[in-house]
mmCIF file with all atom_site columns, C-alpha atoms in Angstrom:
data_model
loop_
_atom_site.group_PDB
_atom_site.id
_atom_site.type_symbol
_atom_site.label_atom_id
_atom_site.label_alt_id
_atom_site.label_comp_id
_atom_site.label_asym_id
_atom_site.label_entity_id
_atom_site.label_seq_id
_atom_site.pdbx_PDB_ins_code
_atom_site.Cartn_x
_atom_site.Cartn_y
_atom_site.Cartn_z
_atom_site.occupancy
_atom_site.B_iso_or_equiv
_atom_site.pdbx_formal_charge
_atom_site.auth_seq_id
_atom_site.auth_comp_id
_atom_site.auth_asym_id
_atom_site.auth_atom_id
_atom_site.pdbx_PDB_model_num
ATOM 1   C CA . MET A 1 1   ? 78.081  86.727  107.458 1.00 68.00 ? 22  MET A CA 1
ATOM 2   C CA . GLN A 1 2   ? 81.442  88.131  108.387 1.00 82.00 ? 23  GLN A CA 1
ATOM 3   C CA . ALA A 1 3   ? 82.015  90.508  111.373 1.00 92.00 ? 24  ALA A CA 1
ATOM 4   C CA . LEU A 1 4   ? 86.108  93.367  111.625 1.00 95.00 ? 25  LEU A CA 1
ATOM 5   C CA . ILE A 1 5   ? 86.959  91.307  114.190 1.00 96.00 ? 26  ILE A CA 1
ATOM 6   C CA . ASP A 1 6   ? 86.493  88.024  112.253 1.00 96.00 ? 27  ASP A CA 1
ATOM 7   C CA . PHE A 1 7   ? 89.953  89.792  110.438 1.00 97.00 ? 28  PHE A CA 1
ATOM 8   C CA . PHE A 1 8   ? 91.898  90.458  113.816 1.00 97.00 ? 29  PHE A CA 1
ATOM 9   C CA . PRO A 1 9   ? 93.526  87.239  114.306 1.00 95.00 ? 30  PRO A CA 1
ATOM 10  C CA . GLU A 1 10  ? 94.698  86.053  117.743 1.00 91.00 ? 31  GLU A CA 1
ATOM 11  C CA . ASN A 1 11  ? 96.626  88.311  119.586 1.00 96.00 ? 32  ASN A CA 1
ATOM 12  C CA . SER A 1 12  ? 96.765  91.434  116.879 1.00 98.00 ? 33  SER A CA 1
ATOM 13  C CA . ILE A 1 13  ? 95.428  94.035  119.205 1.00 98.00 ? 34  ILE A CA 1
ATOM 14  C CA . ALA A 1 14  ? 98.754  95.909  120.676 1.00 98.00 ? 35  ALA A CA 1
ATOM 15  C CA . ILE A 1 15  ? 98.814  99.164  122.581 1.00 98.00 ? 36  ILE A CA 1
ATOM 16  C CA . TYR A 1 16  ? 102.451 100.517 123.843 1.00 98.00 ? 37  TYR A CA 1
ATOM 17  C CA . PRO A 1 17  ? 103.251 103.894 125.090 1.00 98.00 ? 38  PRO A CA 1
ATOM 18  C CA . SER A 1 18  ? 104.648 104.896 122.146 1.00 98.00 ? 39  SER A CA 1
ATOM 19  C CA . ALA A 1 19  ? 106.670 103.930 119.142 1.00 98.00 ? 40  ALA A CA 1
ATOM 20  C CA . GLU A 1 20  ? 111.378 105.117 119.183 1.00 97.00 ? 41  GLU A CA 1
ATOM 21  C CA . HIS A 1 21  ? 110.220 106.029 114.884 1.00 97.00 ? 42  HIS A CA 1
ATOM 22  C CA . TRP A 1 22  ? 107.530 105.393 112.570 1.00 98.00 ? 43  TRP A CA 1
ATOM 23  C CA . GLU A 1 23  ? 109.499 103.159 111.334 1.00 98.00 ? 44  GLU A CA 1
ATOM 24  C CA . HIS A 1 24  ? 109.825 100.990 114.676 1.00 98.00 ? 45  HIS A CA 1
ATOM 25  C CA . ALA A 1 25  ? 105.626 101.487 115.024 1.00 98.00 ? 46  ALA A CA 1
ATOM 26  C CA . ILE A 1 26  ? 105.781 99.137  110.961 1.00 98.00 ? 47  ILE A CA 1
ATOM 27  C CA . ASP A 1 27  ? 107.122 96.432  113.018 1.00 98.00 ? 48  ASP A CA 1
ATOM 28  C CA . LEU A 1 28  ? 105.191 96.833  115.957 1.00 98.00 ? 49  LEU A CA 1
ATOM 29  C CA . SER A 1 29  ? 101.876 97.065  113.722 1.00 98.00 ? 50  SER A CA 1
ATOM 30  C CA . MET A 1 30  ? 103.475 94.195  111.293 1.00 98.00 ? 51  MET A CA 1
ATOM 31  C CA . ALA A 1 31  ? 104.123 92.016  114.778 1.00 98.00 ? 52  ALA A CA 1
ATOM 32  C CA . SER A 1 32  ? 101.736 90.153  114.640 1.00 97.00 ? 53  SER A CA 1
ATOM 33  C CA . LEU A 1 33  ? 100.863 88.865  111.196 1.00 98.00 ? 54  LEU A CA 1
ATOM 34  C CA . ILE A 1 34  ? 104.882 87.658  111.226 1.00 98.00 ? 55  ILE A CA 1
ATOM 35  C CA . ASP A 1 35  ? 103.617 85.925  114.685 1.00 97.00 ? 56  ASP A CA 1
ATOM 36  C CA . ASN A 1 36  ? 100.246 84.306  112.876 1.00 97.00 ? 57  ASN A CA 1
ATOM 37  C CA . HIS A 1 37  ? 101.434 83.772  109.791 1.00 97.00 ? 58  HIS A CA 1
ATOM 38  C CA . ALA A 1 38  ? 99.378  85.459  107.701 1.00 98.00 ? 59  ALA A CA 1
ATOM 39  C CA . VAL A 1 39  ? 103.324 87.810  106.677 1.00 98.00 ? 60  VAL A CA 1
ATOM 40  C CA . LYS A 1 40  ? 106.383 86.465  105.499 1.00 98.00 ? 61  LYS A CA 1
ATOM 41  C CA . PRO A 1 41  ? 108.839 89.368  107.142 1.00 97.00 ? 62  PRO A CA 1
ATOM 42  C CA . GLU A 1 42  ? 110.231 91.123  104.650 1.00 98.00 ? 63  GLU A CA 1
ATOM 43  C CA . TYR A 1 43  ? 106.173 92.466  104.332 1.00 98.00 ? 64  TYR A CA 1
ATOM 44  C CA . SER A 1 44  ? 107.021 94.699  106.554 1.00 98.00 ? 65  SER A CA 1
ATOM 45  C CA . GLN A 1 45  ? 110.120 95.610  105.224 1.00 98.00 ? 66  GLN A CA 1
ATOM 46  C CA . ALA A 1 46  ? 108.775 96.381  101.729 1.00 98.00 ? 67  ALA A CA 1
ATOM 47  C CA . ILE A 1 47  ? 106.105 98.919  104.017 1.00 98.00 ? 68  ILE A CA 1
ATOM 48  C CA . LYS A 1 48  ? 108.708 100.608 104.788 1.00 98.00 ? 69  LYS A CA 1
ATOM 49  C CA . ASP A 1 49  ? 110.829 100.136 102.019 1.00 98.00 ? 70  ASP A CA 1
ATOM 50  C CA . ALA A 1 50  ? 107.520 101.890 99.716  1.00 98.00 ? 71  ALA A CA 1
ATOM 51  C CA . THR A 1 51  ? 107.578 104.427 102.508 1.00 97.00 ? 72  THR A CA 1
ATOM 52  C CA . HIS A 1 52  ? 111.052 105.806 101.558 1.00 97.00 ? 73  HIS A CA 1
ATOM 53  C CA . GLU A 1 53  ? 109.805 106.227 97.966  1.00 97.00 ? 74  GLU A CA 1
ATOM 54  C CA . ILE A 1 54  ? 107.112 107.973 97.620  1.00 96.00 ? 75  ILE A CA 1
ATOM 55  C CA . GLY A 1 55  ? 106.145 108.914 101.348 1.00 96.00 ? 76  GLY A CA 1
ATOM 56  C CA . PRO A 1 56  ? 103.678 107.788 104.050 1.00 97.00 ? 77  PRO A CA 1
ATOM 57  C CA . TYR A 1 57  ? 101.738 105.998 101.298 1.00 96.00 ? 78  TYR A CA 1
ATOM 58  C CA . TYR A 1 58  ? 98.934  104.858 104.081 1.00 97.00 ? 79  TYR A CA 1
ATOM 59  C CA . ILE A 1 59  ? 98.376  107.521 106.754 1.00 96.00 ? 80  ILE A CA 1
ATOM 60  C CA . LEU A 1 60  ? 93.387  107.018 106.116 1.00 93.00 ? 81  LEU A CA 1
ATOM 61  C CA . ALA A 1 61  ? 93.161  110.556 108.530 1.00 91.00 ? 82  ALA A CA 1
ATOM 62  C CA . PRO A 1 62  ? 94.341  112.079 111.440 1.00 92.00 ? 83  PRO A CA 1
ATOM 63  C CA . GLU A 1 63  ? 96.007  109.816 113.927 1.00 96.00 ? 84  GLU A CA 1
ATOM 64  C CA . ILE A 1 64  ? 95.541  107.168 111.677 1.00 97.00 ? 85  ILE A CA 1
ATOM 65  C CA . ALA A 1 65  ? 96.929  104.742 109.301 1.00 97.00 ? 86  ALA A CA 1
ATOM 66  C CA . MET A 1 66  ? 97.249  101.147 107.692 1.00 97.00 ? 87  MET A CA 1
ATOM 67  C CA . PRO A 1 67  ? 100.636 99.725  106.342 1.00 98.00 ? 88  PRO A CA 1
ATOM 68  C CA . HIS A 1 68  ? 100.662 97.861  104.033 1.00 97.00 ? 89  HIS A CA 1
ATOM 69  C CA . ALA A 1 69  ? 102.015 96.736  100.836 1.00 97.00 ? 90  ALA A CA 1
ATOM 70  C CA . ARG A 1 70  ? 101.665 95.006  97.973  1.00 96.00 ? 91  ARG A CA 1
ATOM 71  C CA . PRO A 1 71  ? 100.517 91.129  98.386  1.00 96.00 ? 92  PRO A CA 1
ATOM 72  C CA . GLU A 1 72  ? 103.411 89.480  96.437  1.00 97.00 ? 93  GLU A CA 1
ATOM 73  C CA . ASN A 1 73  ? 105.420 91.445  99.190  1.00 98.00 ? 94  ASN A CA 1
ATOM 74  C CA . GLY A 1 74  ? 105.006 88.237  101.321 1.00 98.00 ? 95  GLY A CA 1
ATOM 75  C CA . VAL A 1 75  ? 101.219 87.765  102.357 1.00 98.00 ? 96  VAL A CA 1
ATOM 76  C CA . ASN A 1 76  ? 100.103 84.795  102.886 1.00 97.00 ? 97  ASN A CA 1
ATOM 77  C CA . HIS A 1 77  ? 96.754  85.721  103.573 1.00 96.00 ? 98  HIS A CA 1
ATOM 78  C CA . THR A 1 78  ? 94.307  88.339  104.732 1.00 96.00 ? 99  THR A CA 1
ATOM 79  C CA . ALA A 1 79  ? 94.298  89.333  108.193 1.00 98.00 ? 100 ALA A CA 1
ATOM 80  C CA . LEU A 1 80  ? 94.576  92.749  109.810 1.00 98.00 ? 101 LEU A CA 1
ATOM 81  C CA . SER A 1 81  ? 95.720  94.188  113.198 1.00 98.00 ? 102 SER A CA 1
ATOM 82  C CA . LEU A 1 82  ? 95.697  96.784  115.614 1.00 98.00 ? 103 LEU A CA 1
ATOM 83  C CA . THR A 1 83  ? 98.284  98.936  117.842 1.00 98.00 ? 104 THR A CA 1
ATOM 84  C CA . LEU A 1 84  ? 97.386  101.780 120.047 1.00 98.00 ? 105 LEU A CA 1
ATOM 85  C CA . LEU A 1 85  ? 99.987  103.810 120.848 1.00 98.00 ? 106 LEU A CA 1
ATOM 86  C CA . ARG A 1 86  ? 99.773  106.419 123.475 1.00 98.00 ? 107 ARG A CA 1
ATOM 87  C CA . LYS A 1 87  ? 102.235 108.138 122.587 1.00 98.00 ? 108 LYS A CA 1
ATOM 88  C CA . GLY A 1 88  ? 101.593 109.433 118.978 1.00 97.00 ? 109 GLY A CA 1
ATOM 89  C CA . VAL A 1 89  ? 104.622 109.256 115.581 1.00 98.00 ? 110 VAL A CA 1
ATOM 90  C CA . ILE A 1 90  ? 105.889 111.528 113.222 1.00 97.00 ? 111 ILE A CA 1
ATOM 91  C CA . PHE A 1 91  ? 105.363 110.016 109.197 1.00 96.00 ? 112 PHE A CA 1
ATOM 92  C CA . ASP A 1 92  ? 106.438 113.119 108.122 1.00 91.00 ? 113 ASP A CA 1
ATOM 93  C CA . ALA A 1 93  ? 106.432 116.186 108.391 1.00 87.00 ? 114 ALA A CA 1
ATOM 94  C CA . ASP A 1 94  ? 103.399 116.728 106.770 1.00 86.00 ? 115 ASP A CA 1
ATOM 95  C CA . SER A 1 95  ? 101.414 114.846 108.614 1.00 87.00 ? 116 SER A CA 1
ATOM 96  C CA . GLU A 1 96  ? 100.353 114.378 111.820 1.00 93.00 ? 117 GLU A CA 1
ATOM 97  C CA . PRO A 1 97  ? 101.712 111.764 115.027 1.00 97.00 ? 118 PRO A CA 1
ATOM 98  C CA . VAL A 1 98  ? 100.366 108.022 114.033 1.00 98.00 ? 119 VAL A CA 1
ATOM 99  C CA . LYS A 1 99  ? 98.746  106.807 116.625 1.00 98.00 ? 120 LYS A CA 1
ATOM 100 C CA . LEU A 1 100 ? 96.169  103.897 115.332 1.00 98.00 ? 121 LEU A CA 1
ATOM 101 C CA . LEU A 1 101 ? 97.725  101.726 113.205 1.00 98.00 ? 122 LEU A CA 1
ATOM 102 C CA . ILE A 1 102 ? 95.423  99.433  110.885 1.00 98.00 ? 123 ILE A CA 1
ATOM 103 C CA . GLY A 1 103 ? 98.105  96.780  109.687 1.00 98.00 ? 124 GLY A CA 1
ATOM 104 C CA . LEU A 1 104 ? 96.979  95.014  106.923 1.00 97.00 ? 125 LEU A CA 1
ATOM 105 C CA . ALA A 1 105 ? 98.032  92.260  105.162 1.00 97.00 ? 126 ALA A CA 1
ATOM 106 C CA . ALA A 1 106 ? 95.691  91.148  101.607 1.00 96.00 ? 127 ALA A CA 1
ATOM 107 C CA . LYS A 1 107 ? 96.142  87.876  99.652  1.00 95.00 ? 128 LYS A CA 1
ATOM 108 C CA . ASP A 1 108 ? 94.990  89.017  96.872  1.00 92.00 ? 129 ASP A CA 1
ATOM 109 C CA . ALA A 1 109 ? 92.075  92.476  95.400  1.00 86.00 ? 130 ALA A CA 1
ATOM 110 C CA . ASP A 1 110 ? 88.646  90.809  96.599  1.00 89.00 ? 131 ASP A CA 1
ATOM 111 C CA . SER A 1 111 ? 89.495  89.122  100.150 1.00 85.00 ? 132 SER A CA 1
ATOM 112 C CA . HIS A 1 112 ? 89.747  92.611  101.951 1.00 86.00 ? 133 HIS A CA 1
ATOM 113 C CA . ILE A 1 113 ? 86.633  94.257  100.643 1.00 91.00 ? 134 ILE A CA 1
ATOM 114 C CA . TYR A 1 114 ? 84.056  93.491  103.106 1.00 91.00 ? 135 TYR A CA 1
ATOM 115 C CA . ALA A 1 115 ? 87.040  94.819  104.947 1.00 92.00 ? 136 ALA A CA 1
ATOM 116 C CA . ILE A 1 116 ? 87.749  97.619  104.184 1.00 92.00 ? 137 ILE A CA 1
ATOM 117 C CA . GLN A 1 117 ? 84.044  98.511  103.893 1.00 94.00 ? 138 GLN A CA 1
ATOM 118 C CA . ALA A 1 118 ? 83.735  97.834  107.558 1.00 94.00 ? 139 ALA A CA 1
ATOM 119 C CA . LEU A 1 119 ? 86.777  100.614 109.076 1.00 95.00 ? 140 LEU A CA 1
ATOM 120 C CA . SER A 1 120 ? 85.379  102.820 106.687 1.00 93.00 ? 141 SER A CA 1
ATOM 121 C CA . GLU A 1 121 ? 82.026  102.876 108.398 1.00 95.00 ? 142 GLU A CA 1
ATOM 122 C CA . MET A 1 122 ? 83.853  102.999 111.551 1.00 95.00 ? 143 MET A CA 1
ATOM 123 C CA . PHE A 1 123 ? 86.079  105.607 110.838 1.00 93.00 ? 144 PHE A CA 1
ATOM 124 C CA . CYS A 1 124 ? 83.409  107.869 109.666 1.00 94.00 ? 145 CYS A CA 1
ATOM 125 C CA . ASP A 1 125 ? 81.661  107.462 112.906 1.00 95.00 ? 146 ASP A CA 1
ATOM 126 C CA . ASP A 1 126 ? 83.506  109.846 115.223 1.00 95.00 ? 147 ASP A CA 1
ATOM 127 C CA . GLU A 1 127 ? 82.734  108.278 118.462 1.00 96.00 ? 148 GLU A CA 1
ATOM 128 C CA . SER A 1 128 ? 84.521  104.418 117.447 1.00 96.00 ? 149 SER A CA 1
ATOM 129 C CA . ILE A 1 129 ? 87.003  106.363 116.493 1.00 96.00 ? 150 ILE A CA 1
ATOM 130 C CA . THR A 1 130 ? 87.277  108.357 120.425 1.00 97.00 ? 151 THR A CA 1
ATOM 131 C CA . SER A 1 131 ? 86.502  104.730 122.060 1.00 97.00 ? 152 SER A CA 1
ATOM 132 C CA . LEU A 1 132 ? 89.227  103.822 120.039 1.00 97.00 ? 153 LEU A CA 1
ATOM 133 C CA . LEU A 1 133 ? 91.890  105.947 120.747 1.00 97.00 ? 154 LEU A CA 1
ATOM 134 C CA . ASN A 1 134 ? 90.891  105.851 123.830 1.00 97.00 ? 155 ASN A CA 1
ATOM 135 C CA . ALA A 1 135 ? 90.613  102.352 124.959 1.00 98.00 ? 156 ALA A CA 1
ATOM 136 C CA . ALA A 1 136 ? 91.374  101.212 128.276 1.00 97.00 ? 157 ALA A CA 1
ATOM 137 C CA . ASN A 1 137 ? 92.942  98.140  127.077 1.00 98.00 ? 158 ASN A CA 1
ATOM 138 C CA . THR A 1 138 ? 92.787  95.424  124.209 1.00 98.00 ? 159 THR A CA 1
ATOM 139 C CA . GLU A 1 139 ? 88.981  94.033  125.759 1.00 97.00 ? 160 GLU A CA 1
ATOM 140 C CA . ASN A 1 140 ? 87.733  97.595  125.064 1.00 97.00 ? 161 ASN A CA 1
ATOM 141 C CA . ILE A 1 141 ? 89.576  97.382  120.453 1.00 98.00 ? 162 ILE A CA 1
ATOM 142 C CA . LYS A 1 142 ? 88.512  94.164  121.044 1.00 97.00 ? 163 LYS A CA 1
ATOM 143 C CA . ASP A 1 143 ? 84.114  95.837  122.081 1.00 97.00 ? 164 ASP A CA 1
ATOM 144 C CA . ILE A 1 144 ? 84.414  98.070  119.641 1.00 97.00 ? 165 ILE A CA 1
ATOM 145 C CA . LEU A 1 145 ? 85.771  95.762  116.248 1.00 97.00 ? 166 LEU A CA 1
ATOM 146 C CA . LYS A 1 146 ? 82.661  93.914  117.603 1.00 96.00 ? 167 LYS A CA 1
ATOM 147 C CA . ARG A 1 147 ? 79.736  96.474  116.124 1.00 94.00 ? 168 ARG A CA 1
ATOM 148 C CA . TYR A 1 148 ? 81.220  96.855  112.459 1.00 95.00 ? 169 TYR A CA 1
#
């Protein structure tokens, strides 16, 4: 059985003090997916373009976002990244600052279903969310992800 952690390639979990603005946060979130060839560089731009057009459609809950675009925008294979910003970044006037970004690259309609289910389960657990937002290091984050 697949575990949530299996969707995160090498070096895809990162902690930063902050992002200069929401576009920078998207770039930080997508960097490891680009480095690991899960997505092409234009995938990050597709997310930013869609955000300019329709707003931050990927904000899931206060402080949590899952930036993603359509598979045809440059996805090579299904993968996730996790970016924690110590100081949240504002995406729009209607949302709270985002601190936790789960970058999603979905190759097709089905390959990421388990990952989404596991993430949903994790996001329903307030203790896991608090632990992620306050993680001291990437090892702490990995330990939380391994539970799902």
